[in-house]
Short mmCIF file of C-alpha atoms in Angstrom, two decimals:
data_model
loop_
_atom_site.label_atom_id
_atom_site.label_comp_id
_atom_site.label_asym_id
_atom_site.label_seq_id
_atom_site.Cartn_x
_atom_site.Cartn_y
_atom_site.Cartn_z
CA MET E 263 -26.49 63.24 6.32
CA ALA E 264 -23.27 62.17 8.08
CA ASP E 265 -23.54 61.53 11.82
CA VAL E 266 -21.15 64.36 12.63
CA THR E 267 -21.10 67.86 14.09
CA ILE E 268 -18.43 70.50 13.45
CA VAL E 269 -17.12 72.37 16.48
CA VAL E 270 -15.41 75.74 16.02
CA ALA E 271 -13.71 77.54 18.91
CA THR E 272 -13.06 81.20 18.19
CA LYS E 273 -12.38 84.62 19.65
CA ASP E 274 -12.60 88.05 18.01
CA ARG E 275 -12.46 86.68 14.47
CA GLU E 276 -15.76 87.77 12.96
CA GLU E 277 -14.50 88.30 9.40
CA ASP E 278 -12.74 84.94 9.21
CA LEU E 279 -15.74 83.20 10.74
CA ARG E 280 -18.16 84.85 8.31
CA ARG E 281 -16.12 83.50 5.39
CA SER E 282 -15.60 79.98 6.73
CA LEU E 283 -19.09 79.18 8.06
CA ARG E 284 -20.67 79.30 4.63
CA HIS E 285 -18.54 76.31 3.58
CA HIS E 286 -19.79 73.92 6.28
CA THR E 287 -22.36 71.34 5.19
CA VAL E 288 -23.18 69.69 8.54
CA PRO E 289 -24.45 71.21 11.82
CA VAL E 290 -21.98 73.59 13.46
CA ILE E 291 -21.46 74.53 17.11
CA VAL E 292 -19.49 77.74 17.57
CA VAL E 293 -17.92 78.16 21.00
CA ASP E 294 -17.07 81.81 21.52
CA ASN E 295 -14.14 82.43 23.88
CA ALA E 296 -15.56 85.70 25.29
CA SER E 297 -15.19 87.75 22.11
CA SER E 298 -15.42 91.52 22.28
CA ASP E 299 -16.39 92.01 18.62
CA GLY E 300 -19.28 90.73 16.51
CA THR E 301 -18.12 87.11 16.35
CA ALA E 302 -21.12 85.76 18.28
CA GLN E 303 -23.63 87.51 16.04
CA VAL E 304 -21.89 86.20 12.93
CA ALA E 305 -22.36 82.65 14.24
CA VAL E 306 -26.06 83.25 14.94
CA ASP E 307 -26.65 84.88 11.56
CA ALA E 308 -25.05 81.88 9.82
CA GLY E 309 -27.38 79.45 11.58
CA ALA E 310 -24.74 77.88 13.81
CA ARG E 311 -25.49 76.89 17.38
CA LEU E 312 -23.71 79.40 19.62
CA VAL E 313 -22.17 78.73 23.01
CA ARG E 314 -20.82 81.90 24.65
CA LEU E 315 -18.18 81.50 27.35
CA ALA E 316 -17.57 84.00 30.12
CA SER E 317 -13.79 83.63 29.79
CA ASN E 318 -11.25 82.48 27.22
CA LEU E 319 -10.62 78.74 27.65
CA GLY E 320 -8.41 78.51 24.59
CA ALA E 321 -8.41 75.10 22.92
CA ALA E 322 -10.39 73.62 25.82
CA ALA E 323 -13.40 75.56 24.53
CA ARG E 324 -13.68 72.77 21.97
CA ASN E 325 -14.49 70.37 24.83
CA VAL E 326 -17.60 72.42 25.60
CA GLY E 327 -18.72 72.10 22.00
CA VAL E 328 -18.15 68.34 21.98
CA GLU E 329 -20.17 67.99 25.18
CA GLN E 330 -23.02 69.89 23.51
CA ALA E 331 -22.94 67.74 20.37
CA THR E 332 -25.29 64.76 20.11
CA THR E 333 -23.68 63.01 17.14
CA ARG E 334 -21.34 60.03 17.41
CA TYR E 335 -18.56 61.92 15.65
CA VAL E 336 -17.26 65.46 15.97
CA ALA E 337 -15.01 67.26 13.50
CA PHE E 338 -13.06 70.36 14.42
CA ALA E 339 -12.54 73.44 12.29
CA ASP E 340 -10.84 76.71 13.01
CA ASP E 341 -12.58 79.98 12.26
CA ASP E 342 -10.48 80.16 9.08
CA SER E 343 -10.80 76.56 7.87
CA TRP E 344 -13.37 74.15 6.47
CA TRP E 345 -13.67 70.53 5.32
CA ALA E 346 -13.80 69.78 1.59
CA PRO E 347 -17.14 68.57 0.19
CA GLY E 348 -17.69 64.89 0.86
CA ALA E 349 -14.77 64.56 3.29
CA LEU E 350 -16.87 64.16 6.42
CA ASP E 351 -19.23 61.64 4.82
CA HIS E 352 -16.23 59.54 3.85
CA ALA E 353 -14.61 59.96 7.27
CA THR E 354 -17.67 58.73 9.15
CA LYS E 355 -17.87 55.64 6.95
CA ILE E 356 -14.21 54.89 7.69
CA LEU E 357 -14.78 55.29 11.43
CA ASP E 358 -17.87 53.07 11.26
CA ALA E 359 -15.74 50.36 9.66
CA HIS E 360 -12.88 50.70 12.16
CA PRO E 361 -14.35 50.69 15.68
CA ARG E 362 -10.96 50.88 17.45
CA THR E 363 -9.98 54.04 15.59
CA ALA E 364 -10.84 57.17 17.56
CA LEU E 365 -9.45 59.84 15.27
CA LEU E 366 -8.77 60.56 11.62
CA ALA E 367 -6.52 63.40 10.48
CA ALA E 368 -7.02 65.03 7.10
CA ARG E 369 -4.63 66.54 4.59
CA VAL E 370 -4.53 70.34 5.00
CA LEU E 371 -4.25 72.61 1.97
CA VAL E 372 -3.31 76.21 2.75
CA GLY E 373 -4.55 79.32 1.01
CA GLU E 374 -5.85 79.91 -2.49
CA GLU E 375 -2.76 78.21 -3.89
CA GLU E 376 -3.57 75.08 -1.83
CA ARG E 377 -0.06 74.50 -0.50
CA LEU E 378 0.38 71.31 1.49
CA ASP E 379 0.73 72.15 5.18
CA PRO E 380 4.09 70.89 6.53
CA VAL E 381 2.31 69.02 9.33
CA SER E 382 0.40 67.01 6.72
CA GLY E 383 3.63 66.25 4.90
CA GLY E 384 5.12 65.02 8.17
CA MET E 385 2.15 62.77 8.87
CA ALA E 386 2.44 61.22 5.42
CA ARG E 387 6.07 60.31 6.20
CA SER E 388 5.36 59.10 9.74
CA PRO E 389 7.69 56.27 10.83
CA LEU E 390 4.90 54.73 12.91
CA GLY E 391 3.66 52.60 10.01
CA ARG E 392 0.18 51.21 9.61
CA PRO E 393 -0.75 48.69 12.33
CA ALA E 394 -3.33 46.03 11.54
CA GLY E 395 -6.87 47.33 11.78
CA LEU E 396 -5.91 50.99 11.27
CA PRO E 397 -7.32 52.63 8.12
CA GLY E 398 -4.21 54.73 7.43
CA GLN E 399 -0.77 55.82 8.59
CA ALA E 400 -0.54 55.89 12.39
CA VAL E 401 0.02 59.36 13.89
CA LEU E 402 0.70 60.92 17.28
CA GLY E 403 0.27 64.54 16.28
CA TYR E 404 -1.83 66.63 13.90
CA LEU E 405 -3.52 69.98 13.42
CA ALA E 406 -6.70 70.28 15.47
CA CYS E 407 -8.57 71.88 12.57
CA SER E 408 -8.02 68.74 10.49
CA ILE E 409 -9.35 65.99 12.76
CA ILE E 410 -12.59 64.12 13.23
CA VAL E 411 -12.99 62.21 16.48
CA ARG E 412 -15.19 59.58 18.01
CA ARG E 413 -17.09 61.71 20.54
CA ASP E 414 -17.10 59.18 23.38
CA ALA E 415 -13.38 58.46 23.01
CA PHE E 416 -12.51 62.17 22.99
CA LEU E 417 -14.53 62.89 26.11
CA GLY E 418 -13.27 59.71 27.74
CA VAL E 419 -9.69 61.00 27.79
CA GLY E 420 -10.66 64.51 28.84
CA GLY E 421 -10.35 66.31 25.51
CA PHE E 422 -7.98 69.26 25.20
CA SER E 423 -6.12 70.54 28.26
CA GLU E 424 -7.23 73.81 29.78
CA VAL E 425 -3.73 74.29 31.22
CA LEU E 426 -2.11 74.25 27.78
CA HIS E 427 -4.70 76.77 26.57
CA PHE E 428 -3.55 77.06 22.97
CA GLY E 429 -0.54 76.24 20.80
CA GLY E 430 0.62 72.66 20.33
CA GLU E 431 -2.26 71.33 22.42
CA GLU E 432 -2.78 68.38 20.06
CA GLU E 433 0.13 66.23 21.28
CA LEU E 434 -1.32 65.68 24.75
CA LEU E 435 -4.64 64.57 23.24
CA ALA E 436 -2.80 62.20 20.89
CA LEU E 437 -0.83 60.63 23.74
CA ASP E 438 -3.93 60.24 25.89
CA LEU E 439 -5.89 58.53 23.12
CA ALA E 440 -2.97 56.21 22.38
CA ALA E 441 -2.56 55.40 26.07
CA ALA E 442 -6.24 54.47 26.19
CA GLY E 443 -5.72 52.00 23.36
CA TRP E 444 -7.28 54.01 20.54
CA GLY E 445 -5.95 54.14 17.00
CA GLN E 446 -5.30 57.45 15.22
CA ALA E 447 -4.68 57.62 11.48
CA TYR E 448 -3.80 60.05 8.70
CA LEU E 449 -5.97 59.74 5.59
CA PRO E 450 -4.75 62.02 2.78
CA GLU E 451 -7.97 61.53 0.81
CA LEU E 452 -9.69 63.60 3.49
CA VAL E 453 -9.08 67.28 2.77
CA VAL E 454 -9.34 70.43 4.87
CA HIS E 455 -8.89 73.94 3.46
CA HIS E 456 -7.11 76.44 5.71
CA HIS E 457 -7.03 80.15 4.84
CA PRO E 458 -5.12 81.87 7.66
CA ALA E 459 -5.05 85.64 7.76
CA ARG E 460 -1.81 87.08 6.41
CA GLN E 461 -1.82 89.95 8.90
CA GLY E 462 -2.10 90.21 12.66
CA ARG E 463 -0.46 86.92 13.69
CA ASP E 464 2.29 86.98 16.32
CA HIS E 465 4.58 84.15 15.22
CA GLN E 466 7.11 84.75 18.00
CA TRP E 467 4.36 84.40 20.60
CA ARG E 468 3.20 81.22 18.89
CA ARG E 469 6.68 79.66 18.99
CA ARG E 470 7.05 80.65 22.64
CA ARG E 471 3.70 79.11 23.55
CA GLU E 472 4.46 75.93 21.62
CA ALA E 473 7.76 75.56 23.49
CA ARG E 474 5.93 75.99 26.80
CA ASN E 475 3.30 73.41 25.93
CA ARG E 476 5.81 70.93 24.53
CA LEU E 477 7.61 70.92 27.88
CA LEU E 478 4.42 70.72 29.93
CA THR E 479 3.20 67.82 27.77
CA ALA E 480 6.53 66.06 28.24
CA TRP E 481 6.23 66.48 32.00
CA LEU E 482 2.67 65.21 32.04
CA ARG E 483 3.09 62.13 29.84
CA ARG E 484 6.64 61.36 28.68
CA PRO E 485 9.64 59.73 30.43
CA LEU E 486 11.94 62.15 32.24
CA PRO E 487 14.84 61.71 29.76
CA ALA E 488 12.48 62.86 27.00
CA LEU E 489 11.60 65.91 29.10
CA ALA E 490 15.29 66.70 29.52
CA ARG E 491 15.89 66.45 25.78
CA ALA E 492 12.90 68.68 25.05
CA ALA E 493 14.15 71.27 27.54
CA ALA E 494 17.64 71.24 26.03
CA GLY E 495 16.17 71.78 22.59
CA SER E 496 14.00 74.66 23.75
CA LEU E 497 16.96 76.52 25.24
CA ARG E 498 18.53 76.96 21.80
CA THR E 499 16.27 79.83 20.71
CA PRO E 500 15.05 83.05 22.37
CA GLU E 501 11.40 82.01 22.02
CA GLY E 502 12.24 78.56 23.37
CA ARG E 503 13.97 80.04 26.40
CA ARG E 504 10.96 82.24 27.11
CA GLY E 505 8.66 79.26 26.64
CA THR E 506 10.80 77.26 29.07
CA ALA E 507 10.42 79.99 31.68
CA ASP E 508 6.66 80.00 31.08
CA ALA E 509 6.57 76.22 31.56
CA VAL E 510 8.45 76.47 34.84
CA ARG E 511 5.93 79.03 36.09
CA ALA E 512 3.02 76.78 35.07
CA LEU E 513 4.54 73.60 36.49
CA PRO E 514 2.93 73.88 39.97
CA SER E 515 -0.52 73.70 38.35
CA VAL E 516 0.25 70.34 36.70
CA PHE E 517 2.88 68.92 39.07
CA ARG E 518 0.60 66.28 40.55
CA ALA E 519 -1.07 65.48 37.22
CA ARG E 520 1.92 63.60 35.80
CA ARG E 521 0.75 60.27 34.34
CA PRO E 522 3.38 58.72 32.03
CA VAL E 523 2.03 56.83 29.04
CA PRO E 524 2.63 53.08 28.62
CA ARG E 525 6.06 52.06 27.37
CA ALA E 526 4.87 51.19 23.86
CA VAL E 527 3.32 54.65 23.45
CA ALA E 528 6.42 56.35 24.87
CA GLU E 529 8.62 54.46 22.41
CA ALA E 530 6.34 55.36 19.52
CA ARG E 531 6.49 59.02 20.49
CA ALA E 532 10.28 58.86 20.89
CA SER E 533 10.57 57.59 17.31
CA LEU E 534 9.20 60.95 16.17
CA ASP E 535 11.84 63.05 17.96
CA GLY E 536 13.93 64.83 15.38
CA TYR E 537 11.93 63.27 12.54
#
């Protein structure tokens, strides 16, 4: 069996979780963000290890699951996604062979029709190239449900930010891993299936939250001119303007946490602007 654990962070999604858990073929840790429905019981009934939180930590709940895991590698899944058969076995072999690679991102196929997720298409066209020693195309962004990480590297950079909570939280992790000298690669032969619910998703809220987190991430890690450009871009849409206001309100909580990435990482990230 592959030396990997799957971590799923969820909240109030018992039906999606019931469907997805049956597809997992390695041990699963479900971190429940204080659900009010039967999500926790679904995890127990499926044989997953359950960690119940007293409050909703958002994406940072995944950190709790990674801390609980005892395997060298941890893969993430959402409550409505799962890794294709054999993908995790292959991924762990690739990571074993590339000790300076901390993260692999898979190709995401959406729904029964298996449409290619646009984020996967973007990773395949990444202008970052393939540096020596990296097993695939270099990336500085991905979908959290499609990544497998080296546990020690993930914890070493602090995992996902609790301040960002949820929505575009992956970029800060990518920048922190790159700043620490770790490689991150897209491997299209690794496949994740994602079956998001068609109803009940607030897309305007999602765009607003992503705008907020994009600006907070820029403040925390990117040069100030990049922050200014991100802010200007956000002001072009109603959701972006609301997200900008949210970022301004959250700024005091991260004001002293600014730690710009090394120049090479900043330039690599800048090459993705507008791409």
